[in-house]
Tab-separated table of C-alpha atoms in Angstrom:
chain	number	residue	atom	x	y	z
T	1	MET	CA	-41.779	27.234	-135.795
T	2	SER	CA	-45.332	26.058	-136.413
T	3	ALA	CA	-47.971	26.483	-133.713
T	4	ILE	CA	-49.641	23.600	-131.882
T	5	GLU	CA	-53.266	23.842	-132.982
T	6	GLY	CA	-56.484	22.224	-131.836
T	7	ARG	CA	-55.150	20.570	-128.691
T	8	ALA	CA	-53.267	21.155	-125.461
T	9	VAL	CA	-49.477	21.262	-125.250
T	10	ARG	CA	-48.310	17.839	-124.034
T	11	THR	CA	-45.541	18.107	-121.467
T	12	ALA	CA	-43.011	16.003	-119.570
T	13	VAL	CA	-40.289	16.601	-117.004
T	14	ILE	CA	-36.803	15.183	-116.621
T	15	GLY	CA	-36.014	14.991	-112.916
T	16	TYR	CA	-38.406	14.685	-109.975
T	17	GLY	CA	-36.110	15.256	-107.015
T	18	GLY	CA	-37.445	15.880	-103.538
T	19	ALA	CA	-35.766	19.221	-102.797
T	20	PHE	CA	-38.410	21.950	-102.482
T	21	ASN	CA	-40.838	19.865	-104.630
T	22	ILE	CA	-39.785	22.014	-107.585
T	23	ALA	CA	-40.800	19.441	-110.206
T	24	LYS	CA	-44.286	19.160	-108.717
T	25	MET	CA	-44.609	22.938	-108.851
T	26	HIS	CA	-43.677	22.899	-112.544
T	27	ALA	CA	-46.251	20.204	-113.290
T	28	ASP	CA	-48.948	21.967	-111.257
T	29	HIS	CA	-48.346	25.196	-113.151
T	30	MET	CA	-48.432	23.386	-116.491
T	31	LEU	CA	-51.807	21.871	-115.655
T	32	GLN	CA	-53.196	25.166	-114.369
T	33	CYS	CA	-52.247	26.745	-117.706
T	34	GLY	CA	-54.184	24.153	-119.704
T	35	MET	CA	-51.253	21.954	-120.642
T	36	GLN	CA	-51.434	18.158	-120.519
T	37	PHE	CA	-48.782	16.628	-118.236
T	38	VAL	CA	-48.116	13.175	-119.676
T	39	ALA	CA	-44.739	11.805	-118.535
T	40	VAL	CA	-41.788	11.977	-116.170
T	41	CYS	CA	-38.215	10.682	-116.374
T	42	GLU	CA	-36.509	9.899	-113.068
T	43	MET	CA	-33.705	7.428	-112.328
T	44	ASN	CA	-34.617	7.084	-108.648
T	45	GLU	CA	-37.431	4.520	-108.417
T	46	GLU	CA	-38.847	5.979	-105.212
T	47	ARG	CA	-39.062	9.462	-106.714
T	48	LEU	CA	-40.507	8.073	-109.957
T	49	ASN	CA	-43.256	6.356	-107.985
T	50	GLN	CA	-43.830	9.590	-106.074
T	51	ALA	CA	-44.403	11.443	-109.342
T	52	ILE	CA	-46.853	8.826	-110.584
T	53	GLY	CA	-48.648	9.022	-107.235
T	54	ASP	CA	-48.803	12.811	-107.404
T	55	PHE	CA	-50.174	12.761	-110.955
T	56	PRO	CA	-52.116	9.529	-111.597
T	57	GLY	CA	-52.176	8.519	-115.237
T	58	ILE	CA	-48.797	9.900	-116.260
T	59	ARG	CA	-46.164	7.563	-117.675
T	60	GLY	CA	-42.804	7.022	-115.996
T	61	TYR	CA	-39.436	6.399	-117.659
T	62	ALA	CA	-36.062	5.556	-116.156
T	63	THR	CA	-33.975	6.938	-119.032
T	64	VAL	CA	-33.964	10.180	-120.984
T	65	GLU	CA	-33.739	8.265	-124.250
T	66	GLU	CA	-36.994	6.424	-123.540
T	67	LEU	CA	-38.833	9.626	-122.732
T	68	LEU	CA	-37.549	11.526	-125.762
T	69	ALA	CA	-38.580	8.661	-128.055
T	70	GLN	CA	-42.251	9.223	-127.188
T	71	PRO	CA	-44.068	10.932	-130.076
T	72	ASP	CA	-46.863	12.404	-127.926
T	73	ILE	CA	-44.624	14.834	-126.003
T	74	ASP	CA	-44.281	18.416	-127.268
T	75	LEU	CA	-42.401	20.107	-124.430
T	76	VAL	CA	-39.827	18.779	-121.968
T	77	THR	CA	-38.766	20.647	-118.829
T	78	VAL	CA	-35.355	19.780	-117.368
T	79	ILE	CA	-35.276	19.937	-113.541
T	80	THR	CA	-31.876	18.516	-112.595
T	81	PRO	CA	-28.596	19.732	-111.018
T	82	HIS	CA	-27.016	22.692	-112.794
T	83	ASN	CA	-24.121	20.935	-114.511
T	84	SER	CA	-26.523	18.635	-116.404
T	85	HIS	CA	-28.689	21.390	-117.909
T	86	TYR	CA	-26.516	21.812	-120.983
T	87	SER	CA	-26.221	18.144	-121.956
T	88	LEU	CA	-29.854	17.317	-121.232
T	89	GLY	CA	-31.034	20.480	-122.949
T	90	MET	CA	-29.069	19.558	-126.059
T	91	GLN	CA	-30.622	16.076	-126.025
T	92	VAL	CA	-34.128	17.505	-125.789
T	93	LEU	CA	-33.535	20.018	-128.572
T	94	GLU	CA	-31.853	17.427	-130.793
T	95	SER	CA	-34.962	15.247	-130.447
T	96	GLY	CA	-37.031	18.048	-131.963
T	97	LYS	CA	-38.999	18.815	-128.817
T	98	HIS	CA	-39.499	22.203	-127.207
T	99	CYS	CA	-37.432	22.703	-124.058
T	100	VAL	CA	-37.653	24.556	-120.762
T	101	LEU	CA	-34.534	24.478	-118.596
T	102	GLU	CA	-34.546	25.172	-114.888
T	103	LYS	CA	-32.180	28.018	-114.121
T	104	PRO	CA	-29.320	28.444	-114.635
T	105	MET	CA	-29.313	27.783	-118.366
T	106	SER	CA	-25.807	26.289	-118.255
T	107	ILE	CA	-22.445	26.707	-116.552
T	108	THR	CA	-20.416	28.389	-119.306
T	109	ALA	CA	-21.237	31.086	-121.826
T	110	GLU	CA	-20.171	28.796	-124.656
T	111	GLU	CA	-22.685	26.164	-123.523
T	112	GLY	CA	-25.428	28.780	-123.403
T	113	ASP	CA	-24.586	29.919	-126.920
T	114	ALA	CA	-24.593	26.334	-128.205
T	115	LEU	CA	-28.085	25.817	-126.759
T	116	VAL	CA	-29.364	28.973	-128.460
T	117	ARG	CA	-27.902	27.878	-131.783
T	118	LYS	CA	-29.285	24.327	-131.472
T	119	ALA	CA	-32.819	25.603	-130.805
T	120	LYS	CA	-32.633	27.772	-133.924
T	121	GLU	CA	-31.231	24.906	-135.969
T	122	LYS	CA	-34.049	22.550	-134.898
T	123	ASP	CA	-36.711	25.305	-135.110
T	124	VAL	CA	-38.010	24.628	-131.600
T	125	MET	CA	-38.631	26.773	-128.544
T	126	LEU	CA	-36.028	27.116	-125.806
T	127	SER	CA	-36.683	29.021	-122.594
T	128	VAL	CA	-35.273	29.099	-119.065
T	129	PHE	CA	-37.456	29.081	-115.951
T	130	HIS	CA	-36.943	32.668	-114.812
T	131	ASN	CA	-40.339	32.777	-113.139
T	132	ARG	CA	-39.045	35.387	-110.703
T	133	ARG	CA	-39.683	38.021	-113.355
T	134	TRP	CA	-43.209	37.839	-111.986
T	135	ASP	CA	-42.170	38.522	-108.375
T	136	SER	CA	-44.221	41.199	-106.671
T	137	TRP	CA	-41.303	43.516	-105.908
T	138	TYR	CA	-39.925	43.328	-109.456
T	139	LEU	CA	-43.256	43.981	-111.164
T	140	THR	CA	-43.780	46.950	-108.849
T	141	ALA	CA	-40.290	48.356	-109.383
T	142	LYS	CA	-40.606	48.047	-113.157
T	143	GLN	CA	-43.918	49.912	-113.043
T	144	LEU	CA	-42.485	52.743	-110.941
T	145	ILE	CA	-39.522	53.053	-113.309
T	146	ALA	CA	-41.817	53.045	-116.368
T	147	GLU	CA	-43.885	55.821	-114.759
T	148	GLY	CA	-40.723	57.932	-114.430
T	149	ARG	CA	-40.829	58.062	-110.637
T	150	LEU	CA	-37.101	57.315	-110.362
T	151	GLY	CA	-35.914	59.348	-113.334
T	152	ASP	CA	-32.845	57.966	-115.078
T	153	ILE	CA	-31.445	54.851	-113.383
T	154	PHE	CA	-27.706	55.176	-112.739
T	155	ALA	CA	-26.993	52.424	-110.184
T	156	VAL	CA	-28.474	49.033	-109.274
T	157	GLU	CA	-27.172	47.193	-106.199
T	158	LEU	CA	-28.396	43.683	-105.368
T	159	HIS	CA	-27.523	41.354	-102.497
T	160	ILE	CA	-28.492	37.842	-101.438
T	161	GLY	CA	-27.213	35.844	-98.509
T	162	GLY	CA	-26.184	36.079	-94.887
T	163	HIS	CA	-23.955	34.150	-92.527
T	164	GLY	CA	-24.234	30.394	-92.224
T	165	HIS	CA	-22.903	27.092	-93.471
T	166	PRO	CA	-24.243	26.422	-96.996
T	167	GLY	CA	-24.959	22.756	-96.243
T	168	HIS	CA	-23.587	19.487	-97.559
T	169	TRP	CA	-25.452	19.004	-100.832
T	170	TRP	CA	-24.883	19.440	-104.538
T	171	ARG	CA	-25.748	23.150	-104.498
T	172	ALA	CA	-22.602	23.744	-102.403
T	173	ASP	CA	-20.400	21.668	-104.748
T	174	LYS	CA	-18.848	24.005	-107.332
T	175	SER	CA	-18.299	21.198	-109.859
T	176	ILE	CA	-22.068	20.598	-109.923
T	177	SER	CA	-23.590	23.969	-109.041
T	178	GLY	CA	-21.230	26.155	-111.058
T	179	GLY	CA	-20.424	28.206	-107.983
T	180	LEU	CA	-22.016	30.302	-105.259
T	181	ALA	CA	-23.669	32.787	-107.634
T	182	TYR	CA	-25.286	30.260	-109.979
T	183	ASP	CA	-28.349	29.475	-107.862
T	184	TRP	CA	-30.229	32.525	-106.581
T	185	GLY	CA	-27.658	34.676	-108.324
T	186	ALA	CA	-29.096	33.650	-111.692
T	187	HIS	CA	-32.457	35.193	-110.738
T	188	TYR	CA	-30.760	38.310	-109.397
T	189	ILE	CA	-28.709	38.836	-112.555
T	190	ASP	CA	-31.897	38.357	-114.593
T	191	TRP	CA	-33.544	41.133	-112.574
T	192	LEU	CA	-30.478	43.344	-112.923
T	193	LEU	CA	-30.322	42.992	-116.698
T	194	GLY	CA	-34.054	43.639	-116.930
T	195	LEU	CA	-33.634	46.891	-115.019
T	196	VAL	CA	-30.819	48.254	-117.201
T	197	PRO	CA	-31.723	48.458	-120.910
T	198	SER	CA	-28.178	48.778	-122.185
T	199	ARG	CA	-25.313	46.705	-123.537
T	200	MET	CA	-22.844	45.416	-120.949
T	201	THR	CA	-19.278	46.588	-121.468
T	202	THR	CA	-17.310	45.129	-118.541
T	203	VAL	CA	-17.582	42.596	-115.729
T	204	ARG	CA	-15.330	42.352	-112.673
T	205	GLY	CA	-15.622	39.519	-110.190
T	206	PHE	CA	-14.128	39.036	-106.729
T	207	THR	CA	-14.372	35.818	-104.704
T	208	HIS	CA	-13.443	34.841	-101.148
T	209	LYS	CA	-12.885	31.354	-99.762
T	210	LEU	CA	-12.212	31.920	-96.070
T	211	LYS	CA	-14.348	29.771	-93.802
T	212	TRP	CA	-16.450	26.914	-95.210
T	213	HIS	CA	-13.564	24.725	-96.370
T	214	ASP	CA	-15.609	21.507	-96.285
T	215	VAL	CA	-17.570	22.629	-99.367
T	216	THR	CA	-16.175	23.828	-102.689
T	217	ASN	CA	-18.419	26.790	-103.525
T	218	GLU	CA	-17.019	30.236	-102.852
T	219	ASP	CA	-17.980	31.726	-99.472
T	220	HIS	CA	-18.575	35.222	-100.859
T	221	MET	CA	-18.684	36.750	-104.331
T	222	ASP	CA	-19.010	40.300	-105.636
T	223	ILE	CA	-19.860	41.022	-109.263
T	224	PHE	CA	-19.597	44.504	-110.785
T	225	ILE	CA	-21.052	45.272	-114.220
T	226	GLY	CA	-20.510	48.341	-116.386
T	227	PHE	CA	-23.009	49.334	-119.069
T	228	GLU	CA	-22.696	51.340	-122.262
T	229	ASN	CA	-25.216	53.930	-121.013
T	230	GLY	CA	-23.077	54.632	-117.932
T	231	THR	CA	-25.142	52.684	-115.424
T	232	SER	CA	-23.194	50.706	-112.847
T	233	ALA	CA	-24.582	47.556	-111.242
T	234	SER	CA	-23.460	45.057	-108.656
T	235	LEU	CA	-24.449	41.776	-107.055
T	236	SER	CA	-23.059	40.328	-103.846
T	237	VAL	CA	-23.785	36.721	-102.864
T	238	SER	CA	-22.577	35.563	-99.480
T	239	SER	CA	-22.559	32.898	-96.810
T	240	LEU	CA	-20.153	35.043	-94.744
T	241	ALA	CA	-22.144	38.270	-94.310
T	242	TYR	CA	-22.699	38.859	-90.591
T	243	ALA	CA	-24.375	42.229	-91.207
T	244	PRO	CA	-27.445	42.667	-93.423
T	245	LYS	CA	-27.858	45.044	-96.341
T	246	PRO	CA	-30.839	45.714	-98.619
T	247	ASN	CA	-31.614	42.905	-101.030
T	248	ARG	CA	-32.289	45.463	-103.740
T	249	ARG	CA	-31.384	49.158	-104.051
T	250	ILE	CA	-32.124	51.053	-107.265
T	251	LEU	CA	-30.917	54.649	-107.604
T	252	GLY	CA	-32.263	57.174	-110.095
T	253	THR	CA	-31.971	60.904	-110.721
T	254	LYS	CA	-35.439	61.584	-109.269
T	255	GLY	CA	-35.859	58.831	-106.694
T	256	ALA	CA	-34.780	55.466	-105.371
T	257	ILE	CA	-36.161	52.082	-104.357
T	258	ILE	CA	-35.159	49.776	-101.536
T	259	SER	CA	-36.679	46.301	-101.405
T	260	ASN	CA	-36.361	43.383	-99.009
T	261	GLY	CA	-38.398	40.233	-99.384
T	262	ASP	CA	-40.745	39.280	-102.186
T	263	GLU	CA	-43.271	42.093	-101.746
T	264	GLU	CA	-41.691	45.058	-99.949
T	265	VAL	CA	-40.965	48.111	-102.092
T	266	ILE	CA	-40.058	51.415	-100.423
T	267	LEU	CA	-39.938	54.457	-102.707
T	268	TYR	CA	-37.848	57.525	-101.876
T	269	GLU	CA	-38.595	60.713	-103.818
T	270	ASP	CA	-38.797	64.490	-103.474
T	271	VAL	CA	-42.229	66.014	-102.884
T	272	ASP	CA	-42.309	69.816	-102.683
T	273	GLY	CA	-38.608	69.876	-101.928
T	274	LYS	CA	-38.743	67.290	-99.162
T	275	ARG	CA	-37.594	63.683	-99.262
T	276	VAL	CA	-40.588	61.399	-98.791
T	277	GLU	CA	-40.437	57.689	-97.972
T	278	THR	CA	-43.446	55.647	-99.132
T	279	LYS	CA	-44.182	51.957	-98.706
T	280	VAL	CA	-45.691	51.181	-102.087
T	281	THR	CA	-48.684	48.883	-102.500
T	282	SER	CA	-47.108	46.121	-104.540
T	283	ILE	CA	-48.415	44.252	-107.556
T	284	PRO	CA	-49.176	40.607	-106.633
T	285	SER	CA	-46.678	37.953	-107.687
T	286	SER	CA	-47.755	35.706	-110.557
T	287	TRP	CA	-45.284	32.858	-111.052
T	288	ILE	CA	-47.845	30.881	-113.050
T	289	SER	CA	-47.537	33.547	-115.758
T	290	TYR	CA	-44.324	31.881	-116.925
T	291	TYR	CA	-46.097	28.742	-118.172
T	292	ARG	CA	-49.122	30.767	-119.239
T	293	ASN	CA	-46.797	32.562	-121.657
T	294	ILE	CA	-45.151	29.308	-122.777
T	295	ALA	CA	-48.562	27.803	-123.604
T	296	ALA	CA	-49.681	30.923	-125.469
T	297	HIS	CA	-46.390	31.083	-127.365
T	298	LEU	CA	-46.648	27.470	-128.541
T	299	THR	CA	-50.361	27.528	-129.413
T	300	GLN	CA	-51.031	31.129	-130.448
T	301	GLY	CA	-47.655	32.552	-131.397
T	302	GLU	CA	-47.568	34.997	-128.481
T	303	GLU	CA	-44.145	36.570	-128.006
T	304	LEU	CA	-41.929	34.523	-125.716
T	305	VAL	CA	-41.198	36.502	-122.548
T	306	VAL	CA	-38.081	34.662	-121.349
T	307	LYS	CA	-36.023	34.396	-124.511
T	308	PRO	CA	-32.975	32.104	-124.674
T	309	GLU	CA	-30.707	34.967	-125.717
T	310	GLN	CA	-31.597	36.759	-122.472
T	311	SER	CA	-30.691	33.689	-120.425
T	312	ARG	CA	-27.432	33.394	-122.349
T	313	ARG	CA	-26.558	36.927	-121.126
T	314	ILE	CA	-27.047	35.814	-117.518
T	315	ILE	CA	-24.634	32.922	-117.964
T	316	ALA	CA	-22.181	35.211	-119.750
T	317	VAL	CA	-22.134	37.424	-116.645
T	318	LEU	CA	-21.700	34.545	-114.190
T	319	ASP	CA	-19.047	32.803	-116.282
T	320	THR	CA	-17.136	36.015	-116.993
T	321	ALA	CA	-17.269	37.080	-113.341
T	322	GLY	CA	-15.734	33.773	-112.303
T	323	ARG	CA	-12.962	34.098	-114.875
T	324	SER	CA	-12.392	37.718	-113.859
T	325	ALA	CA	-11.947	36.707	-110.229
T	326	ALA	CA	-9.510	33.959	-111.200
T	327	GLU	CA	-7.501	36.233	-113.513
T	328	GLY	CA	-7.648	39.274	-111.242
T	329	LYS	CA	-8.810	41.709	-113.896
T	330	GLU	CA	-11.833	43.266	-115.551
T	331	LEU	CA	-13.145	41.438	-118.629
T	332	THR	CA	-15.509	42.101	-121.515
T	333	VAL	CA	-18.714	40.096	-121.859
T	334	PRO	CA	-19.125	37.574	-124.702
T	335	PHE	CA	-22.142	37.655	-127.027
T	336	GLU	CA	-22.929	41.307	-126.259
């Protein structure tokens, strides 16, 4: 892949929906990293006009084909419902443009693998927007682990959710979302895999559909992962959990971490034979670092932080966990 030299990376987005203003955040980060935001594709006329109002001077297109035909676009970010990421990502890559996909990368492991192979075939960059790698708690936990404060990690337990109706929107529709664990769960699995530097050997999934029968996502899901180095890891995602539990608990031979929220990190360790609990001063979050790395990768050849093969692993876990729950047995993980 040849570098973009002598000018800014020219970017566009597919999808400018109103939920959480995610597309605007992407565009803002692109601009703050020195990229040139030039175009948007959005089928909804009101949202298209909103994008043009937010960023005067950009061009608007109603179809993906029109946008991808433009020669002055280097990078396209796909910000659409989950079940469209694969098909739109393939279109972007086939056009010869670099591609960022909002998480999750895809719904199935096979789709994720096809995206990785297509990017290699077309010699273009593919990355997934796992900006949460730059969350305060995660940066802090990684630093403590690197310093040896926890010793050898043997268990990682993650949890997201609570009790409440998931709402009537596409994120609660399994045919569109992929399932309960595909939204925030994609970030959590990314964290989990980043904390355990070992090959996955097994995945076991359990699902419960007990209360929210007017939506099709699972109400509760547990995922258990075994690793070659002996580490065990788990993720629970729930809309049925009346009682809270720590969002993140990391256990090591010399210490442990509990974390709730974006910044809180509590370290437990022995000091002179006594267990000491310390609220650690956390490293600030830096979500903009995602696009800073993308820009540096495309213009200077800097190593890509969020590699497509890593995102494929996340989808392999989610897909395999769903199949495991349906089949009632432990399964091996593809592409490991």
